[in-house]
XYZ file of C-alpha atoms in Angstrom:
697
model
C -0.106 -0.108 -0.001
C 2.800 2.645 0.921
C 4.456 1.936 -2.536
C 1.087 3.052 -4.183
C 0.623 5.971 -1.821
C 3.974 7.491 -2.819
C 4.315 6.472 -6.478
C 0.490 7.360 -7.410
C 1.320 11.186 -7.540
C 4.363 10.347 -9.625
C 2.469 8.553 -11.995
C -0.256 11.212 -12.452
C 2.346 13.971 -12.686
C 4.018 11.860 -15.594
C 0.990 11.398 -17.595
C -0.394 14.999 -17.109
C 3.059 16.547 -17.593
C 3.842 14.654 -20.783
C 0.467 14.725 -22.066
C 0.087 18.322 -21.641
C -2.186 20.071 -23.771
C -2.525 17.077 -26.057
C -4.172 15.164 -23.117
C -6.487 17.971 -22.472
C -7.507 20.021 -19.392
C -10.222 17.809 -17.972
C -8.419 14.327 -18.385
C -5.161 15.953 -16.808
C -7.229 17.399 -13.670
C -9.242 14.025 -13.341
C -6.146 11.883 -13.384
C -4.014 14.029 -10.950
C -6.814 14.713 -8.546
C -8.039 10.887 -8.453
C -4.618 9.830 -7.767
C -4.087 12.171 -4.769
C -7.543 11.375 -3.352
C -6.726 7.783 -3.775
C -3.341 8.063 -2.015
C -5.336 10.294 0.769
C -7.662 7.397 1.252
C -4.873 4.802 1.749
C -3.060 7.119 4.189
C -5.585 7.765 6.567
C -5.987 4.142 7.572
C -2.470 3.873 8.294
C -2.387 6.868 10.575
C -5.590 5.377 12.302
C -3.904 2.406 12.923
C -0.834 3.938 14.540
C -3.460 6.210 16.585
C -5.321 2.990 17.934
C -1.960 1.304 18.668
C -2.640 -1.670 16.212
C 0.292 -0.860 14.037
C 3.880 -1.446 14.158
C 6.776 0.370 12.365
C 8.222 -1.358 9.263
C 10.480 -0.880 6.364
C 9.395 -1.749 2.908
C 12.255 -2.365 0.420
C 11.966 -1.275 -3.184
C 15.100 -1.651 -4.673
C 19.054 -1.405 -4.206
C 19.786 2.094 -5.246
C 23.892 2.558 -4.627
C 26.398 0.192 -3.509
C 29.889 1.082 -3.433
C 32.366 -0.181 -0.842
C 31.038 0.418 2.521
C 28.393 2.919 1.080
C 25.002 1.246 0.758
C 21.882 3.270 -0.215
C 18.931 1.047 -0.236
C 15.923 2.686 -1.618
C 13.177 1.635 1.109
C 10.124 3.256 2.525
C 9.936 3.656 6.037
C 6.445 3.612 7.843
C 6.237 4.829 11.477
C 4.322 7.057 13.273
C 5.985 10.268 12.226
C 5.421 8.859 8.648
C 1.696 8.309 9.154
C 1.314 11.933 10.389
C 3.134 13.228 7.465
C 1.310 11.049 5.089
C -2.120 12.393 6.382
C -0.888 16.125 6.136
C 0.595 15.808 2.788
C -2.169 13.710 0.877
C -5.035 15.558 2.839
C -3.779 19.141 1.936
C -2.702 18.139 -1.596
C -5.565 16.351 -2.693
C -7.889 19.564 -1.504
C -5.740 21.961 -3.115
C -6.058 19.654 -6.398
C -10.084 19.968 -6.129
C -9.698 23.678 -5.122
C -7.610 24.349 -8.120
C -10.510 23.047 -10.654
C -12.375 26.248 -9.738
C -9.361 28.659 -8.963
C -7.486 27.547 -12.101
C -10.496 27.238 -14.205
C -9.363 30.044 -16.729
C -5.872 29.072 -16.734
C -4.995 27.603 -20.480
C -1.868 25.613 -18.977
C -3.713 23.668 -16.442
C -2.069 20.297 -17.234
C 1.108 21.576 -16.570
C 0.084 23.005 -13.271
C -1.619 19.994 -12.205
C 1.597 18.028 -13.216
C 3.617 20.307 -11.054
C 1.216 19.720 -7.913
C 1.402 16.035 -8.199
C 5.279 16.080 -8.690
C 5.454 18.316 -5.440
C 3.235 15.695 -3.592
C 5.538 12.802 -4.795
C 8.697 14.582 -3.561
C 7.244 15.384 -0.249
C 6.153 11.560 0.027
C 9.513 10.527 -0.737
C 11.147 12.792 1.846
C 8.917 11.726 4.529
C 9.034 7.951 3.859
C 13.198 8.129 3.437
C 15.057 5.258 5.366
C 18.304 7.010 4.626
C 19.562 10.466 4.438
C 20.345 10.337 0.767
C 16.864 9.176 0.197
C 15.599 12.066 2.215
C 17.864 14.306 0.252
C 16.312 13.087 -2.998
C 12.826 14.107 -1.681
C 14.333 17.404 -0.412
C 15.800 18.493 -3.806
C 12.779 17.151 -5.550
C 10.445 19.336 -3.457
C 12.959 22.261 -4.247
C 12.599 21.796 -8.030
C 8.794 21.498 -7.822
C 8.759 24.530 -5.805
C 10.718 26.567 -8.462
C 8.141 25.407 -10.964
C 5.339 26.350 -9.181
C 6.599 29.502 -8.118
C 7.674 30.475 -11.856
C 4.597 29.006 -13.152
C 3.835 32.244 -15.004
C 7.227 32.269 -16.401
C 6.354 35.345 -18.656
C 6.089 37.519 -15.532
C 9.434 39.165 -14.437
C 8.621 38.963 -10.855
C 7.424 35.404 -10.929
C 10.913 34.493 -12.352
C 12.707 36.714 -9.978
C 10.940 34.991 -7.092
C 11.435 31.421 -8.404
C 15.237 32.219 -8.729
C 15.268 33.900 -5.200
C 13.764 30.565 -3.414
C 16.083 28.513 -5.579
C 19.344 30.267 -4.508
C 18.192 30.693 -0.778
C 17.228 27.103 -0.576
C 20.562 26.110 -2.200
C 22.406 27.748 0.448
C 20.302 25.714 2.974
C 21.036 22.658 1.109
C 24.763 23.131 1.283
C 24.429 22.813 4.975
C 22.296 19.786 4.770
C 24.677 18.013 2.202
C 27.733 18.810 4.323
C 25.656 17.353 7.449
C 25.217 14.199 5.418
C 28.868 14.187 4.381
C 29.623 14.566 8.146
C 27.348 12.013 9.382
C 28.872 9.251 7.040
C 32.181 10.164 7.804
C 31.611 9.713 11.505
C 29.130 6.943 11.433
C 30.262 4.982 8.054
C 26.474 4.789 7.193
C 23.588 6.791 5.960
C 20.821 4.645 7.174
C 18.600 6.812 9.650
C 17.949 3.688 12.083
C 21.449 2.825 12.567
C 22.538 6.572 12.902
C 19.998 7.153 15.626
C 21.175 4.009 17.315
C 24.802 4.942 17.404
C 24.275 8.903 18.116
C 24.533 8.601 21.794
C 27.656 6.673 21.803
C 29.260 9.788 20.024
C 28.413 12.354 22.673
C 31.518 14.026 23.813
C 33.704 13.372 20.900
C 35.193 15.831 18.761
C 35.887 16.429 14.948
C 38.134 18.513 12.978
C 35.999 21.288 11.335
C 37.183 24.631 9.590
C 40.687 24.176 11.166
C 39.574 23.581 14.765
C 38.296 21.051 16.851
C 34.897 21.027 17.902
C 32.045 18.733 19.350
C 31.203 15.903 16.618
C 27.575 15.991 17.349
C 27.091 19.914 17.703
C 28.676 20.256 14.231
C 26.624 17.714 12.690
C 23.572 18.908 14.071
C 24.137 22.682 13.213
C 24.817 21.464 9.501
C 21.890 19.607 9.491
C 19.923 22.524 11.057
C 21.014 24.965 8.433
C 19.250 22.782 5.822
C 16.180 22.862 8.077
C 16.445 26.674 8.160
C 16.354 27.157 4.283
C 13.672 24.541 3.774
C 11.448 25.816 6.753
C 12.155 29.571 6.237
C 13.960 30.294 9.520
C 15.528 33.640 10.267
C 18.152 34.233 8.003
C 17.306 32.141 5.194
C 13.451 33.186 5.320
C 13.498 35.821 2.417
C 12.172 33.318 -0.040
C 8.894 32.445 1.277
C 6.957 35.819 1.151
C 8.208 36.002 -2.586
C 6.839 32.613 -3.124
C 3.502 34.160 -3.398
C 4.217 35.072 -6.768
C 2.953 31.836 -7.883
C -0.535 31.106 -8.529
C -1.995 32.202 -5.345
C -3.200 31.039 -3.090
C -2.520 27.431 -4.376
C 1.276 27.577 -4.596
C 1.460 29.609 -1.456
C -0.675 26.925 0.311
C 1.397 24.039 -1.140
C 4.558 25.798 0.297
C 3.180 26.951 3.483
C 1.323 23.755 4.795
C 3.739 21.055 3.250
C 6.949 22.100 2.096
C 8.236 24.258 4.915
C 7.205 21.420 7.276
C 10.058 19.389 5.792
C 12.584 21.183 8.147
C 10.536 20.426 11.302
C 10.054 16.861 10.157
C 13.849 16.523 9.643
C 14.878 17.834 12.993
C 12.206 15.601 14.648
C 13.141 12.577 12.563
C 16.774 12.943 13.744
C 15.903 14.292 17.448
C 18.033 11.522 18.965
C 20.872 13.014 17.301
C 20.196 16.561 18.379
C 19.496 15.241 22.038
C 23.149 14.584 22.374
C 24.093 18.344 21.967
C 22.844 20.827 24.097
C 24.485 23.621 22.271
C 22.524 22.520 19.036
C 19.104 22.721 20.681
C 19.961 25.880 22.381
C 20.909 27.201 18.920
C 17.478 25.880 17.450
C 15.613 27.341 20.264
C 16.887 30.757 19.861
C 16.611 30.661 16.076
C 12.872 29.259 16.333
C 12.146 32.148 18.896
C 13.791 34.765 16.682
C 11.864 33.706 13.568
C 8.578 33.647 15.608
C 9.071 37.320 16.697
C 10.360 38.599 13.350
C 7.494 37.019 11.269
C 4.803 38.059 13.767
C 6.180 41.806 13.715
C 6.113 42.085 10.056
C 2.847 40.445 9.536
C 1.070 43.309 11.385
C 1.924 45.942 8.805
C 1.127 43.580 5.499
C -1.829 44.661 3.535
C -1.688 41.709 0.973
C -3.897 39.229 2.438
C -1.928 36.357 1.230
C 1.276 37.893 2.651
C -0.198 38.290 6.012
C -0.916 34.433 6.022
C 2.587 33.814 4.586
C 4.134 35.750 7.561
C 1.950 33.840 9.890
C 3.171 30.724 8.508
C 6.617 31.692 8.952
C 5.878 32.638 12.721
C 4.191 29.571 13.211
C 7.300 27.489 12.090
C 9.215 29.343 14.639
C 6.847 27.966 17.571
C 7.602 24.378 16.062
C 11.274 24.847 16.133
C 11.635 26.434 19.624
C 9.376 23.247 20.563
C 11.977 21.024 19.160
C 14.740 23.030 20.628
C 13.387 22.502 24.199
C 13.031 18.798 23.494
C 9.130 19.029 23.060
C 9.327 17.190 19.603
C 5.807 15.803 20.075
C 4.269 19.269 20.581
C 6.249 20.481 17.508
C 4.719 17.715 15.467
C 1.434 18.269 16.858
C 1.401 21.810 15.784
C 2.739 20.820 12.389
C -0.434 18.682 12.254
C -3.007 21.120 13.269
C -1.346 24.068 11.525
C -1.780 22.203 8.253
C -5.322 22.290 8.619
C -6.078 25.714 9.789
C -3.283 27.361 7.589
C -4.600 25.453 4.463
C -8.179 26.686 5.200
C -6.846 30.326 5.591
C -4.925 30.290 2.214
C -7.817 28.871 0.437
C -10.061 31.251 2.284
C -7.931 34.073 1.039
C -8.025 32.715 -2.470
C -11.856 32.528 -2.300
C -11.947 36.412 -1.336
C -9.398 36.965 -4.057
C -11.665 35.329 -6.545
C -14.793 37.229 -5.308
C -13.108 40.486 -5.559
C -11.788 40.047 -9.197
C -8.126 39.210 -8.274
C -7.882 42.095 -5.872
C -5.333 41.088 -3.030
C -5.062 44.294 -0.945
C -7.231 44.213 2.229
C -7.386 48.171 2.289
C -9.827 47.556 -0.665
C -12.031 44.995 0.810
C -14.739 45.562 3.680
C -18.224 44.607 4.412
C -17.785 41.084 2.409
C -19.280 38.923 5.079
C -22.974 39.216 3.715
C -21.630 38.659 0.016
C -19.469 35.524 0.659
C -20.831 33.881 4.011
C -19.313 30.525 3.560
C -15.992 31.857 3.161
C -16.397 34.269 5.937
C -17.524 31.676 8.483
C -14.745 29.329 7.268
C -12.053 31.858 7.658
C -13.285 32.842 10.931
C -13.013 29.125 12.053
C -9.354 29.215 10.827
C -8.883 32.456 12.656
C -10.132 31.053 15.948
C -7.999 28.142 15.484
C -4.562 30.104 14.518
C -5.145 32.525 17.419
C -5.605 29.642 19.914
C -9.144 30.413 21.350
C -10.058 28.097 23.828
C -10.897 27.827 27.851
C -7.787 26.942 29.769
C -9.381 25.635 32.900
C -12.084 23.560 31.035
C -9.351 22.440 28.354
C -11.729 23.039 25.524
C -10.827 24.959 22.338
C -9.978 25.013 18.596
C -6.963 23.270 17.333
C -4.266 25.804 17.724
C -5.575 26.063 21.435
C -4.057 22.660 22.150
C -0.812 22.668 19.814
C 0.467 26.257 20.470
C -0.708 26.356 24.157
C 1.093 23.065 24.456
C 4.339 24.511 23.058
C 4.290 27.359 25.226
C 3.829 25.263 28.497
C 6.514 22.741 27.295
C 8.735 25.797 26.886
C 8.218 27.286 30.197
C 8.530 23.931 31.953
C 11.932 23.259 30.243
C 13.549 26.317 31.753
C 16.801 27.762 30.501
C 16.572 28.884 27.035
C 12.801 27.705 27.024
C 12.107 30.478 29.465
C 12.880 33.330 26.788
C 11.106 31.360 23.964
C 8.142 31.126 26.291
C 8.298 35.098 26.868
C 8.906 35.536 22.957
C 6.203 33.065 22.052
C 3.730 34.896 24.345
C 4.498 38.223 22.622
C 4.240 36.549 19.232
C 0.835 35.134 20.203
C -0.327 38.827 20.935
C 0.748 39.944 17.671
C -0.731 36.818 15.879
C -3.978 37.580 17.242
C -4.008 41.059 16.250
C -2.983 40.595 12.631
C -5.202 37.494 12.242
C -8.223 39.616 13.743
C -7.187 42.635 11.652
C -7.309 40.529 8.470
C -10.895 39.546 9.323
C -12.066 42.890 10.103
C -10.498 44.751 7.280
C -11.956 41.958 4.820
C -15.386 41.145 6.154
C -16.451 43.985 8.261
C -16.725 47.995 7.890
C -17.826 49.775 4.921
C -17.002 48.526 1.432
C -14.031 50.019 0.034
C -14.311 48.331 -3.278
C -14.235 51.284 -5.552
C -10.774 52.418 -4.496
C -9.325 49.132 -6.116
C -7.930 49.307 -9.563
C -9.072 45.746 -10.025
C -12.745 46.435 -9.204
C -12.778 49.326 -11.464
C -11.535 47.484 -14.289
C -14.476 44.909 -13.674
C -16.929 47.725 -13.491
C -15.510 49.289 -16.545
C -15.497 46.163 -18.640
C -19.123 45.385 -17.541
C -20.191 49.016 -18.517
C -18.394 48.902 -21.824
C -15.687 51.225 -21.073
C -12.258 50.857 -22.474
C -10.242 53.355 -20.514
C -8.713 51.750 -17.259
C -6.483 54.339 -16.363
C -8.925 56.985 -15.595
C -9.893 55.722 -12.079
C -8.151 54.240 -9.183
C -4.959 54.758 -7.515
C -2.650 52.688 -9.491
C -0.766 49.539 -8.196
C -0.962 48.928 -4.471
C 2.386 50.456 -4.107
C 1.259 53.718 -5.036
C -1.275 54.009 -2.073
C -0.048 55.552 1.053
C -0.173 53.502 4.553
C -2.600 55.972 5.941
C -5.164 54.557 3.666
C -5.788 51.751 5.769
C -8.837 53.233 7.491
C -11.097 50.525 7.463
C -14.196 52.503 7.333
C -13.928 55.912 5.574
C -16.353 56.382 2.635
C -14.666 56.124 -0.610
C -14.898 58.649 -3.101
C -17.606 58.294 -5.892
C -16.179 56.787 -8.893
C -19.093 57.582 -11.501
C -22.130 59.591 -11.970
C -24.982 57.756 -10.294
C -22.747 56.241 -7.594
C -24.926 57.662 -4.812
C -27.724 55.418 -5.922
C -25.553 52.461 -5.063
C -24.474 51.215 -1.657
C -21.594 53.383 -0.523
C -18.216 52.192 -1.532
C -19.434 49.502 -3.782
C -19.600 51.209 -7.233
C -22.132 48.729 -8.309
C -19.971 45.507 -7.930
C -21.385 42.409 -6.690
C -18.933 39.834 -4.902
C -19.972 36.154 -5.593
C -19.146 33.108 -3.418
C -16.688 30.741 -4.813
C -17.878 27.583 -6.874
C -18.719 24.568 -4.895
C -15.163 22.779 -5.888
C -13.687 25.532 -3.885
C -16.035 25.706 -0.955
C -15.860 21.872 -0.188
C -12.201 21.998 0.607
C -12.889 25.068 2.817
C -15.598 22.891 4.615
C -13.494 19.845 5.099
C -10.608 21.974 6.371
C -12.851 23.794 8.930
C -13.484 20.228 10.522
C -9.587 19.972 10.916
C -9.231 23.450 12.516
C -12.166 22.780 14.913
C -11.555 19.199 16.087
C -8.177 18.254 15.169
C -6.614 19.585 18.363
C -9.348 18.059 20.673
C -9.185 14.772 19.093
C -5.562 13.962 19.166
C -3.849 16.120 21.499
C -3.433 13.227 23.896
C -1.679 10.945 21.585
C 0.450 13.823 20.392
C 1.446 15.591 23.680
C 0.117 13.343 26.473
C 2.744 12.367 29.010
C 1.394 8.712 28.835
C -0.489 8.684 25.581
C 2.468 10.089 23.760
C 4.838 7.271 24.345
C 2.107 4.607 23.393
C 1.506 6.770 20.000
C 5.073 7.632 18.852
C 6.585 4.364 19.622
C 10.255 5.778 19.289
C 9.736 7.504 16.142
C 11.278 10.605 17.731
C 12.544 11.334 21.396
C 9.554 11.805 23.357
C 10.417 13.383 26.856
C 7.244 12.374 28.960
C 8.691 13.901 32.172
C 8.781 17.177 30.266
C 5.327 16.757 29.026
C 4.034 15.775 32.334
C 5.621 19.034 33.814
C 3.938 21.150 30.969
C 0.546 19.985 32.008
C 1.753 21.109 35.690
C 2.718 24.618 34.885
C 1.262 27.501 37.064
C -2.231 28.669 36.235
C -0.951 32.274 34.796
C 1.171 30.393 32.286
C -1.757 28.593 31.087
C -3.781 31.753 30.792
C -1.070 33.826 29.286
C -1.811 32.653 25.568
C -5.771 33.062 26.226
C -5.151 36.500 27.724
C -2.790 37.857 24.838
C -5.397 36.346 22.366
C -7.993 38.445 24.006
C -5.850 41.575 24.052
C -4.844 41.074 20.290
C -8.326 40.756 19.387
C -9.609 43.850 21.462
C -6.817 46.064 19.874
C -7.787 44.943 16.311
C -11.412 45.452 16.997
C -10.828 49.139 18.473
C -8.651 49.961 15.614
C -10.606 48.530 12.760
C -14.302 48.784 13.769
C -14.607 51.371 16.477
C -11.733 53.839 16.035
C -10.598 53.447 12.399
C -8.276 56.483 12.516
C -6.061 54.762 14.943
C -3.728 53.023 12.442
C -3.164 56.515 10.750
C -2.394 57.995 14.012
C 0.092 55.140 14.940
C 1.816 55.443 11.301
C 2.179 59.185 11.973
C 3.545 58.747 15.694
C 5.699 55.755 14.949
C 6.694 56.250 11.299
C 10.318 54.823 11.978
C 9.003 51.755 13.500
C 6.419 51.346 10.557
C 8.698 51.863 7.881
C 11.139 49.468 9.761
C 8.420 46.683 9.605
C 7.351 47.304 6.369
C 10.700 46.566 4.839
C 10.895 43.397 6.764
C 13.579 44.538 9.093
C 15.640 45.438 5.964
C 16.752 41.904 5.550
C 16.575 41.996 1.529
C 18.236 45.360 1.367
C 21.044 43.826 3.695
C 21.371 40.914 1.473
C 21.333 43.061 -1.507
C 24.253 45.061 -0.105
C 26.112 42.125 1.202
C 25.676 39.326 -1.512
C 23.870 40.440 -4.391
C 25.714 43.642 -5.451
C 29.257 42.009 -4.844
C 28.070 38.978 -6.811
C 27.236 41.105 -9.714
C 30.253 43.223 -9.448
C 32.309 40.014 -9.452
C 30.351 38.718 -12.386
C 30.775 42.063 -14.609
C 34.431 41.986 -13.605
C 35.030 38.430 -14.918
C 32.817 39.177 -17.840
C 34.426 42.395 -19.008
C 38.040 41.964 -18.050
C 38.048 38.230 -18.129
C 35.935 36.985 -20.688
C 35.906 39.892 -23.126
C 39.252 41.629 -22.195
C 41.627 38.518 -21.922
C 40.103 35.325 -23.075
C 38.028 36.570 -25.937
C 40.940 39.034 -26.859
C 43.802 36.694 -26.720
C 41.938 33.663 -27.576
C 39.215 33.245 -30.214
C 39.299 36.790 -31.288
C 42.987 37.197 -31.080
C 43.510 34.224 -33.204
C 40.984 35.253 -35.824
C 42.779 38.973 -35.991
C 45.974 37.224 -36.319
C 44.929 35.109 -39.041
C 43.228 38.109 -40.919
C 46.519 40.040 -40.436
C 48.562 37.122 -41.717
C 46.190 36.929 -44.636
C 46.875 40.508 -45.500
C 50.615 39.692 -45.753
C 50.429 36.499 -47.592
C 48.078 38.261 -49.964
C 50.649 40.759 -50.835
C 53.138 37.948 -51.544
C 50.871 36.392 -54.350
C 52.309 37.940 -57.556
C 50.842 35.549 -59.741
C 54.431 34.806 -61.783
C 55.684 31.148 -61.966
C 59.283 32.393 -61.375
C 58.512 33.975 -58.132
C 56.932 30.757 -56.754
C 60.164 28.761 -58.228
C 62.342 31.213 -56.362
C 60.665 30.574 -53.185
C 60.888 26.666 -53.635
C 64.745 27.375 -54.364
C 65.375 29.418 -51.243
C 63.437 26.588 -49.280
C 65.470 23.638 -50.709
C 68.762 25.809 -49.935
C 67.532 26.321 -46.559
C 66.732 22.587 -46.028
C 70.068 21.597 -47.408
C 71.976 24.056 -45.351
C 70.157 22.782 -42.231
C 70.929 19.047 -43.005
C 74.490 19.833 -43.600
C 75.293 21.695 -40.605
C 73.279 19.839 -37.913
């Protein structure tokens, strides 16, 4: 069965990709979507069998891949609790994304190619999570990177999409270099790349040293940090995070979701899979904790000022990944995987819900031009509200009942507090990030679904209205691109200007535009994901993070510290109430700012303009990297091009030889007299020279 789960998406990708337009849109969609739903249907029984304790881990051999001396890489599919969790996450999200794309990409002429990319992406992720050795994991790792590049640059005629695809490719290659060096080092130390063998031998290497960069360091610290660099790239942690927001250039929100709910979890999965290795190095775990906490705070702060609906959710993803990593850093690997599991459902819900809003608003993505949509698209409104309740962790601490994020995120914070040390700082950062998460999540809801309509301020909506009225001139109304609008226009309630004569007869701010609910193929995934956002935490929290239930559930698939999880459940009451308190605080601030006192955002920008600009520019990481790496790289490239390639190689190579031949031809041309005696004289001189050489040598 596991072979079918893994190979069906590959087969579907091959059929849709090779068939392309000759196959047709409908057959390609049927083949790929059918394959993913079949894989999903086979994945859930595997997960349930581990959930109920009726399954045991096993390895399914496929074929001999590489054998060279002591190096033995068997292609085999590992199935344990971690694999079962990831199978459900990947196939469930991917199958619903395929179905959703039937509606969202309905007008796209290259649908077979798009669905082929989606299926290829899924296959690569499945290869990654079923890997039984590090090289096999790296194959899936790079396959995901390839599919990511193809999806982000799907609209390859769009310069920004190409630039975003290249950026994602380059940044991930930086992380992959660390991952490769970690694999090389691991093989050097353990003489194997088999994950079970490595994890079995890892404790015995604690305290040993290895030469690296001319010095001696702790062996396991070096290996774990190199592997973690790979996780930082793939899971967009601070420093290697810059590619994720730009990944929104792909067919949003589909491409955004497939990255946010599946690809970026690869790093978290890898750290948890190799948790026995990380447990041997306190230094490595501390680094993971600090990086995760820093990422959590960074992304949360930047998310508060974003106006693009999908970028808000993208930075939210980055922040939630920070939670997962600092959970792993404090030793709560079960909590990290639990948040990965619940996050996949409510984050998929939010991304697809955002896509439904964009679809209803004629591809407008700026929340400043929404407002009052809850009555026009009620199903989208209620499903996104459920997703928001889940991500903000709404629940009742004393009763222990709430939405999915209440169980998983609160579990991480409680575990971080219970761990002490670096975990205490991570707890404080996590609570602050939870406050910001609540604020920008409810800000998104209020700007989008409440207040007065601000649709006529949107250039996209004006285009739609003009087209409907038979006008051709799209440049006479609106404010231009989203970057032409001042931040102060984020007023969430001021009356827009009248766009046309007779606008006073229409509902204020609508211009006569009527948003419409998405088709059924787009709403079904929203409804199904809502169930996960509501019930996933309640149903599975004991198995994932319970002090006793966790041991039975994980069965050694990761390092599960039952003492830490027991301590997490016994933290003081104020710790349990901290996430709940900051959630209400964020909700209240968002309500007051975007419903009751809609001038507050403008006043904040006027008062704290420097801070606003700093956050709007994403802490200037892009500018810093441009200064440190991009410009020097281009300068070096131009130098070698102009002075190396053109000035030296071409000048003294092909071009120089060609010039020499030309000049030589000019000389020989002048020697061509056309008279026989001239050639005879030359031959005589040559014979005399040859005879002289022969006699004198």
